[in-house]
PDB file of C-alpha atoms in Angstrom:
ATOM      1  CA  MET V   1     -87.151 -16.491  -5.243  1.00  0.00           C
ATOM      2  CA  ALA V   2     -88.579 -13.827  -7.568  1.00  0.00           C
ATOM      3  CA  ALA V   3     -89.504 -11.239  -5.242  1.00  0.00           C
ATOM      4  CA  SER V   4     -86.306 -12.128  -3.528  1.00  0.00           C
ATOM      5  CA  ALA V   5     -84.280 -11.717  -6.630  1.00  0.00           C
ATOM      6  CA  GLN V   6     -86.256  -8.505  -7.587  1.00  0.00           C
ATOM      7  CA  ASP V   7     -85.586  -6.992  -4.232  1.00  0.00           C
ATOM      8  CA  SER V   8     -81.546  -7.480  -4.395  1.00  0.00           C
ATOM      9  CA  PRO V   9     -79.677  -4.698  -5.721  1.00  0.00           C
ATOM     10  CA  ASP V  10     -78.396  -5.323  -9.211  1.00  0.00           C
ATOM     11  CA  PRO V  11     -74.671  -4.054  -8.828  1.00  0.00           C
ATOM     12  CA  SER V  12     -74.456  -2.945 -12.553  1.00  0.00           C
ATOM     13  CA  VAL V  13     -76.905   0.076 -11.387  1.00  0.00           C
ATOM     14  CA  PRO V  14     -75.298   2.661  -9.537  1.00  0.00           C
ATOM     15  CA  PRO V  15     -76.972   3.583  -6.045  1.00  0.00           C
ATOM     16  CA  ALA V  16     -79.638   6.132  -5.850  1.00  0.00           C
ATOM     17  CA  ARG V  17     -78.447   9.565  -4.772  1.00  0.00           C
ATOM     18  CA  THR V  18     -79.441  10.700  -1.414  1.00  0.00           C
ATOM     19  CA  GLY V  19     -79.614  14.127  -0.010  1.00  0.00           C
ATOM     20  CA  ARG V  20     -75.936  14.094   0.945  1.00  0.00           C
ATOM     21  CA  PRO V  21     -74.590  15.651  -2.563  1.00  0.00           C
ATOM     22  CA  ARG V  22     -77.074  18.874  -2.069  1.00  0.00           C
ATOM     23  CA  THR V  23     -75.110  19.306   1.330  1.00  0.00           C
ATOM     24  CA  SER V  24     -71.585  18.621  -0.233  1.00  0.00           C
ATOM     25  CA  ALA V  25     -72.721  21.149  -3.109  1.00  0.00           C
ATOM     26  CA  LYS V  26     -73.413  23.822  -0.271  1.00  0.00           C
ATOM     27  CA  GLY V  27     -70.188  23.205   1.364  1.00  0.00           C
ATOM     28  CA  GLU V  28     -68.249  23.373  -1.974  1.00  0.00           C
ATOM     29  CA  GLN V  29     -70.111  26.849  -2.493  1.00  0.00           C
ATOM     30  CA  THR V  30     -69.015  28.040   0.967  1.00  0.00           C
ATOM     31  CA  ARG V  31     -65.364  27.109   0.345  1.00  0.00           C
ATOM     32  CA  ALA V  32     -65.292  28.806  -2.979  1.00  0.00           C
ATOM     33  CA  ARG V  33     -66.839  31.998  -1.195  1.00  0.00           C
ATOM     34  CA  LEU V  34     -63.902  31.685   1.344  1.00  0.00           C
ATOM     35  CA  ILE V  35     -61.114  31.176  -1.022  1.00  0.00           C
ATOM     36  CA  ALA V  36     -62.573  34.275  -2.781  1.00  0.00           C
ATOM     37  CA  ALA V  37     -62.282  36.282   0.385  1.00  0.00           C
ATOM     38  CA  ALA V  38     -58.980  34.771   1.008  1.00  0.00           C
ATOM     39  CA  ARG V  39     -57.967  35.921  -2.893  1.00  0.00           C
ATOM     40  CA  THR V  40     -59.344  39.597  -2.081  1.00  0.00           C
ATOM     41  CA  LEU V  41     -57.446  39.938   1.221  1.00  0.00           C
ATOM     42  CA  LEU V  42     -54.229  38.538   0.069  1.00  0.00           C
ATOM     43  CA  ALA V  43     -54.176  40.923  -3.645  1.00  0.00           C
ATOM     44  CA  GLY V  44     -55.256  43.844  -1.472  1.00  0.00           C
ATOM     45  CA  GLY V  45     -53.338  43.978   1.656  1.00  0.00           C
ATOM     46  CA  PRO V  46     -50.249  43.720   3.680  1.00  0.00           C
ATOM     47  CA  GLY V  47     -49.786  40.007   5.292  1.00  0.00           C
ATOM     48  CA  GLU V  48     -51.084  40.844   8.787  1.00  0.00           C
ATOM     49  CA  ARG V  49     -54.518  41.807   7.403  1.00  0.00           C
ATOM     50  CA  PHE V  50     -54.903  38.024   6.031  1.00  0.00           C
ATOM     51  CA  THR V  51     -56.189  36.021   9.047  1.00  0.00           C
ATOM     52  CA  THR V  52     -58.905  33.154   9.137  1.00  0.00           C
ATOM     53  CA  ARG V  53     -61.052  35.596  10.967  1.00  0.00           C
ATOM     54  CA  ASN V  54     -60.853  38.400   8.269  1.00  0.00           C
ATOM     55  CA  VAL V  55     -61.478  36.052   5.703  1.00  0.00           C
ATOM     56  CA  ALA V  56     -64.648  34.599   7.398  1.00  0.00           C
ATOM     57  CA  ALA V  57     -66.233  38.076   7.991  1.00  0.00           C
ATOM     58  CA  LEU V  58     -65.392  39.009   4.265  1.00  0.00           C
ATOM     59  CA  SER V  59     -67.121  36.154   3.092  1.00  0.00           C
ATOM     60  CA  GLY V  60     -69.793  36.289   5.380  1.00  0.00           C
ATOM     61  CA  VAL V  61     -69.140  32.798   6.985  1.00  0.00           C
ATOM     62  CA  SER V  62     -68.724  32.112  10.581  1.00  0.00           C
ATOM     63  CA  HIS V  63     -64.952  31.996  11.800  1.00  0.00           C
ATOM     64  CA  GLY V  64     -66.072  28.481  13.056  1.00  0.00           C
ATOM     65  CA  MET V  65     -67.262  27.402   9.663  1.00  0.00           C
ATOM     66  CA  CYS V  66     -64.076  28.690   8.070  1.00  0.00           C
ATOM     67  CA  HIS V  67     -61.682  26.478  10.320  1.00  0.00           C
ATOM     68  CA  TYR V  68     -64.321  23.350   9.394  1.00  0.00           C
ATOM     69  CA  HIS V  69     -63.066  24.033   5.770  1.00  0.00           C
ATOM     70  CA  PHE V  70     -59.574  25.141   6.471  1.00  0.00           C
ATOM     71  CA  GLN V  71     -57.428  24.400   9.501  1.00  0.00           C
ATOM     72  CA  ASP V  72     -55.609  27.444   9.395  1.00  0.00           C
ATOM     73  CA  ARG V  73     -54.791  30.446   7.263  1.00  0.00           C
ATOM     74  CA  THR V  74     -51.591  28.493   5.480  1.00  0.00           C
ATOM     75  CA  ASP V  75     -54.392  26.032   3.893  1.00  0.00           C
ATOM     76  CA  LEU V  76     -56.443  28.810   2.810  1.00  0.00           C
ATOM     77  CA  VAL V  77     -53.122  30.357   1.330  1.00  0.00           C
ATOM     78  CA  LEU V  78     -52.471  27.011  -0.456  1.00  0.00           C
ATOM     79  CA  ALA V  79     -56.083  26.862  -1.656  1.00  0.00           C
ATOM     80  CA  VAL V  80     -55.312  30.328  -3.446  1.00  0.00           C
ATOM     81  CA  VAL V  81     -52.281  28.862  -5.133  1.00  0.00           C
ATOM     82  CA  THR V  82     -54.324  25.885  -6.448  1.00  0.00           C
ATOM     83  CA  ASP V  83     -56.975  28.424  -7.258  1.00  0.00           C
ATOM     84  CA  ILE V  84     -55.072  30.885  -9.673  1.00  0.00           C
ATOM     85  CA  ARG V  85     -53.437  27.847 -11.549  1.00  0.00           C
ATOM     86  CA  PRO V  86     -55.913  28.247 -14.309  1.00  0.00           C
ATOM     87  CA  GLU V  87     -55.047  31.575 -14.958  1.00  0.00           C
ATOM     88  CA  TRP V  88     -51.119  31.356 -15.459  1.00  0.00           C
ATOM     89  CA  ILE V  89     -50.365  28.032 -15.813  1.00  0.00           C
ATOM     90  CA  HIS V  90     -53.176  25.967 -17.602  1.00  0.00           C
ATOM     91  CA  PRO V  91     -53.063  28.775 -20.800  1.00  0.00           C
ATOM     92  CA  LEU V  92     -49.464  28.053 -20.886  1.00  0.00           C
ATOM     93  CA  GLU V  93     -49.841  24.346 -21.137  1.00  0.00           C
ATOM     94  CA  GLU V  94     -52.257  24.684 -23.567  1.00  0.00           C
ATOM     95  CA  ALA V  95     -50.128  27.274 -25.836  1.00  0.00           C
ATOM     96  CA  VAL V  96     -47.340  24.618 -25.639  1.00  0.00           C
ATOM     97  CA  SER V  97     -49.259  21.343 -26.080  1.00  0.00           C
ATOM     98  CA  ALA V  98     -51.555  22.504 -28.901  1.00  0.00           C
ATOM     99  CA  PRO V  99     -50.478  21.056 -32.728  1.00  0.00           C
ATOM    100  CA  GLY V 100     -48.344  22.664 -34.528  1.00  0.00           C
ATOM    101  CA  SER V 101     -44.430  23.350 -35.044  1.00  0.00           C
ATOM    102  CA  PHE V 102     -41.897  24.644 -32.567  1.00  0.00           C
ATOM    103  CA  ALA V 103     -42.193  28.056 -34.215  1.00  0.00           C
ATOM    104  CA  GLU V 104     -46.201  27.844 -34.213  1.00  0.00           C
ATOM    105  CA  ARG V 105     -45.945  26.885 -30.343  1.00  0.00           C
ATOM    106  CA  ALA V 106     -43.179  29.648 -29.687  1.00  0.00           C
ATOM    107  CA  ASP V 107     -45.390  32.356 -31.342  1.00  0.00           C
ATOM    108  CA  ARG V 108     -48.492  31.391 -28.946  1.00  0.00           C
ATOM    109  CA  VAL V 109     -46.343  31.511 -26.190  1.00  0.00           C
ATOM    110  CA  VAL V 110     -44.985  34.837 -27.121  1.00  0.00           C
ATOM    111  CA  GLU V 111     -48.043  36.001 -27.668  1.00  0.00           C
ATOM    112  CA  LEU V 112     -49.595  34.760 -24.317  1.00  0.00           C
ATOM    113  CA  LEU V 113     -47.022  36.236 -22.270  1.00  0.00           C
ATOM    114  CA  SER V 114     -47.125  39.734 -24.140  1.00  0.00           C
ATOM    115  CA  ARG V 115     -50.426  39.958 -22.555  1.00  0.00           C
ATOM    116  CA  PRO V 116     -50.605  42.701 -19.593  1.00  0.00           C
ATOM    117  CA  GLU V 117     -50.937  40.241 -16.213  1.00  0.00           C
ATOM    118  CA  GLY V 118     -54.118  41.537 -14.411  1.00  0.00           C
ATOM    119  CA  ALA V 119     -53.563  43.412 -11.153  1.00  0.00           C
ATOM    120  CA  GLU V 120     -54.976  40.949  -8.976  1.00  0.00           C
ATOM    121  CA  LEU V 121     -53.084  38.181 -10.325  1.00  0.00           C
ATOM    122  CA  SER V 122     -49.656  40.403  -9.913  1.00  0.00           C
ATOM    123  CA  HIS V 123     -50.512  41.130  -6.632  1.00  0.00           C
ATOM    124  CA  LEU V 124     -51.289  37.688  -5.742  1.00  0.00           C
ATOM    125  CA  HIS V 125     -48.134  36.383  -7.010  1.00  0.00           C
ATOM    126  CA  SER V 126     -46.228  39.181  -4.823  1.00  0.00           C
ATOM    127  CA  ALA V 127     -48.326  37.911  -1.852  1.00  0.00           C
ATOM    128  CA  LEU V 128     -47.782  34.298  -2.244  1.00  0.00           C
ATOM    129  CA  HIS V 129     -44.032  34.835  -2.839  1.00  0.00           C
ATOM    130  CA  TRP V 130     -43.747  36.526   0.678  1.00  0.00           C
ATOM    131  CA  HIS V 131     -45.917  34.165   2.557  1.00  0.00           C
ATOM    132  CA  ALA V 132     -43.457  31.379   1.067  1.00  0.00           C
ATOM    133  CA  LEU V 133     -40.472  33.226   2.676  1.00  0.00           C
ATOM    134  CA  ASN V 134     -42.356  32.826   5.937  1.00  0.00           C
ATOM    135  CA  ASP V 135     -44.128  29.343   5.800  1.00  0.00           C
ATOM    136  CA  GLU V 136     -42.359  26.182   4.375  1.00  0.00           C
ATOM    137  CA  ARG V 137     -45.851  24.610   3.233  1.00  0.00           C
ATOM    138  CA  VAL V 138     -46.455  27.683   0.912  1.00  0.00           C
ATOM    139  CA  ARG V 139     -42.908  27.542  -0.234  1.00  0.00           C
ATOM    140  CA  GLU V 140     -43.239  23.566  -1.137  1.00  0.00           C
ATOM    141  CA  SER V 141     -46.384  24.555  -2.853  1.00  0.00           C
ATOM    142  CA  LEU V 142     -45.443  27.309  -4.606  1.00  0.00           C
ATOM    143  CA  GLU V 143     -42.377  25.998  -6.070  1.00  0.00           C
ATOM    144  CA  ALA V 144     -44.216  22.928  -7.303  1.00  0.00           C
ATOM    145  CA  GLU V 145     -46.398  25.178  -9.332  1.00  0.00           C
ATOM    146  CA  TYR V 146     -43.361  26.949 -10.592  1.00  0.00           C
ATOM    147  CA  ARG V 147     -41.686  23.594 -11.684  1.00  0.00           C
ATOM    148  CA  ARG V 148     -44.923  23.071 -13.454  1.00  0.00           C
ATOM    149  CA  TRP V 149     -44.706  26.634 -15.165  1.00  0.00           C
ATOM    150  CA  ARG V 150     -41.275  26.374 -16.000  1.00  0.00           C
ATOM    151  CA  GLY V 151     -41.636  22.856 -17.275  1.00  0.00           C
ATOM    152  CA  CYS V 152     -43.916  24.129 -20.306  1.00  0.00           C
ATOM    153  CA  PHE V 153     -40.806  26.027 -21.864  1.00  0.00           C
ATOM    154  CA  VAL V 154     -38.712  22.848 -21.388  1.00  0.00           C
ATOM    155  CA  THR V 155     -41.738  21.389 -23.298  1.00  0.00           C
ATOM    156  CA  LEU V 156     -41.232  23.580 -26.055  1.00  0.00           C
ATOM    157  CA  PHE V 157     -37.862  22.980 -26.695  1.00  0.00           C
ATOM    158  CA  ARG V 158     -38.519  19.061 -26.702  1.00  0.00           C
ATOM    159  CA  VAL V 159     -40.462  19.995 -29.667  1.00  0.00           C
ATOM    160  CA  LEU V 160     -37.424  21.823 -31.425  1.00  0.00           C
ATOM    161  CA  ALA V 161     -35.381  18.808 -30.310  1.00  0.00           C
ATOM    162  CA  ASP V 162     -37.724  16.316 -31.772  1.00  0.00           C
ATOM    163  CA  GLU V 163     -37.608  18.155 -35.153  1.00  0.00           C
ATOM    164  CA  ARG V 164     -33.967  18.727 -35.299  1.00  0.00           C
ATOM    165  CA  ASP V 165     -33.852  14.870 -34.424  1.00  0.00           C
ATOM    166  CA  ASP V 166     -36.041  14.366 -37.407  1.00  0.00           C
ATOM    167  CA  GLY V 167     -34.064  16.480 -39.676  1.00  0.00           C
ATOM    168  CA  GLN V 168     -30.592  14.657 -38.513  1.00  0.00           C
ATOM    169  CA  GLY V 169     -32.418  10.948 -39.377  1.00  0.00           C
ATOM    170  CA  GLY V 170     -32.589  10.317 -35.719  1.00  0.00           C
ATOM    171  CA  GLY V 171     -29.108  11.499 -34.787  1.00  0.00           C
ATOM    172  CA  GLY V 172     -29.480  12.662 -31.321  1.00  0.00           C
ATOM    173  CA  ALA V 173     -31.905  15.807 -31.151  1.00  0.00           C
ATOM    174  CA  GLY V 174     -29.514  17.999 -33.160  1.00  0.00           C
ATOM    175  CA  GLY V 175     -27.661  19.642 -30.477  1.00  0.00           C
ATOM    176  CA  VAL V 176     -30.791  20.590 -28.679  1.00  0.00           C
ATOM    177  CA  ASP V 177     -31.016  20.766 -24.616  1.00  0.00           C
ATOM    178  CA  PRO V 178     -34.580  21.306 -23.981  1.00  0.00           C
ATOM    179  CA  LEU V 179     -33.916  21.675 -20.170  1.00  0.00           C
ATOM    180  CA  ALA V 180     -31.381  24.045 -20.090  1.00  0.00           C
ATOM    181  CA  LEU V 181     -32.773  26.183 -22.886  1.00  0.00           C
ATOM    182  CA  GLY V 182     -36.416  26.025 -21.300  1.00  0.00           C
ATOM    183  CA  GLU V 183     -35.012  26.887 -18.170  1.00  0.00           C
ATOM    184  CA  ALA V 184     -33.163  29.988 -19.402  1.00  0.00           C
ATOM    185  CA  VAL V 185     -36.540  31.187 -21.185  1.00  0.00           C
ATOM    186  CA  ALA V 186     -38.541  30.665 -17.815  1.00  0.00           C
ATOM    187  CA  ALA V 187     -35.987  32.810 -15.980  1.00  0.00           C
ATOM    188  CA  ALA V 188     -36.073  35.546 -18.609  1.00  0.00           C
ATOM    189  CA  VAL V 189     -39.733  35.381 -18.489  1.00  0.00           C
ATOM    190  CA  ASP V 190     -39.527  35.767 -14.978  1.00  0.00           C
ATOM    191  CA  GLY V 191     -37.168  38.658 -14.742  1.00  0.00           C
ATOM    192  CA  LEU V 192     -39.571  40.566 -17.360  1.00  0.00           C
ATOM    193  CA  ALA V 193     -42.576  40.134 -15.099  1.00  0.00           C
ATOM    194  CA  ALA V 194     -40.612  41.199 -12.288  1.00  0.00           C
ATOM    195  CA  ALA V 195     -39.428  44.396 -14.125  1.00  0.00           C
ATOM    196  CA  GLU V 196     -42.900  45.187 -15.125  1.00  0.00           C
ATOM    197  CA  SER V 197     -44.363  44.585 -11.985  1.00  0.00           C
ATOM    198  CA  ILE V 198     -42.563  47.864 -10.752  1.00  0.00           C
ATOM    199  CA  GLY V 199     -43.161  49.853 -13.536  1.00  0.00           C
ATOM    200  CA  SER V 200     -40.042  49.257 -15.979  1.00  0.00           C
ATOM    201  CA  GLU V 201     -41.298  49.839 -19.213  1.00  0.00           C
ATOM    202  CA  VAL V 202     -40.205  46.820 -21.202  1.00  0.00           C
ATOM    203  CA  ASP V 203     -41.837  45.502 -24.517  1.00  0.00           C
ATOM    204  CA  SER V 204     -41.915  41.761 -23.452  1.00  0.00           C
ATOM    205  CA  GLY V 205     -42.876  40.630 -26.763  1.00  0.00           C
ATOM    206  CA  PRO V 206     -40.048  41.360 -28.826  1.00  0.00           C
ATOM    207  CA  VAL V 207     -37.622  40.565 -26.220  1.00  0.00           C
ATOM    208  CA  LEU V 208     -39.040  37.063 -25.628  1.00  0.00           C
ATOM    209  CA  ARG V 209     -39.430  36.324 -29.315  1.00  0.00           C
ATOM    210  CA  THR V 210     -35.742  37.349 -29.999  1.00  0.00           C
ATOM    211  CA  LEU V 211     -34.634  35.245 -27.087  1.00  0.00           C
ATOM    212  CA  ILE V 212     -36.313  32.296 -28.053  1.00  0.00           C
ATOM    213  CA  ARG V 213     -35.378  32.491 -31.842  1.00  0.00           C
ATOM    214  CA  THR V 214     -31.643  33.366 -30.778  1.00  0.00           C
ATOM    215  CA  LEU V 215     -31.755  30.360 -28.625  1.00  0.00           C
ATOM    216  CA  ALA V 216     -33.132  27.959 -31.303  1.00  0.00           C
ATOM    217  CA  ALA V 217     -31.006  29.182 -34.267  1.00  0.00           C
ATOM    218  CA  GLY V 218     -27.827  29.005 -32.004  1.00  0.00           C
ATOM    219  CA  THR V 219     -28.614  25.105 -31.529  1.00  0.00           C
ATOM    220  CA  ARG V 220     -28.138  24.333 -35.486  1.00  0.00           C
ATOM    221  CA  PRO V 221     -25.664  22.055 -36.125  1.00  0.00           C
ATOM    222  CA  GLY V 222     -22.486  24.066 -37.457  1.00  0.00           C
ATOM    223  CA  ALA V 223     -23.854  27.349 -35.514  1.00  0.00           C
TER     224      ALA V 223
END
């Protein structure tokens, strides 16, 4: 009985690792190389250069292995959409969600958005928009990312609504419509980015700061 009990697996102890995680890690490395190559091709050339064969060649991976990880080039584009999220959405989410008043969070957002966008990220966004026009799966994925990005501005104005509501003694958010105001600022930011992408000399920082302050001031009771 003692020997039998000793040989029985203890459910509280996780099973011993086998060699499979090592294979999985290698697979993740291969996948990462393919995504990096996809980013390079998307950012650096016209749409017709972006093929699974060219991605595989650039990453030093066989074409068959590329298709093992990604069924087609759309899957690669979708992987790039996800891969760039930490570079443009996560920082904005962090700027909005970190502690502070509406004014402090708005200043963080303006400071972040005033930084020049890197050339690679700018070219990637342009390429992804092009693919979105021609591929429904890419369009849906990119739109979901932009909803999340626009949601940061809505969240920012929810902070203002909460502050005004407290000031009103719980009386209904002080006339602030977070959705409308947040979407308005998001549209302005998008427009400024488009202007900057074609070389227009626009100092986005003061423009955004003025816009946000004006919208916030305009929601004051009796304004």
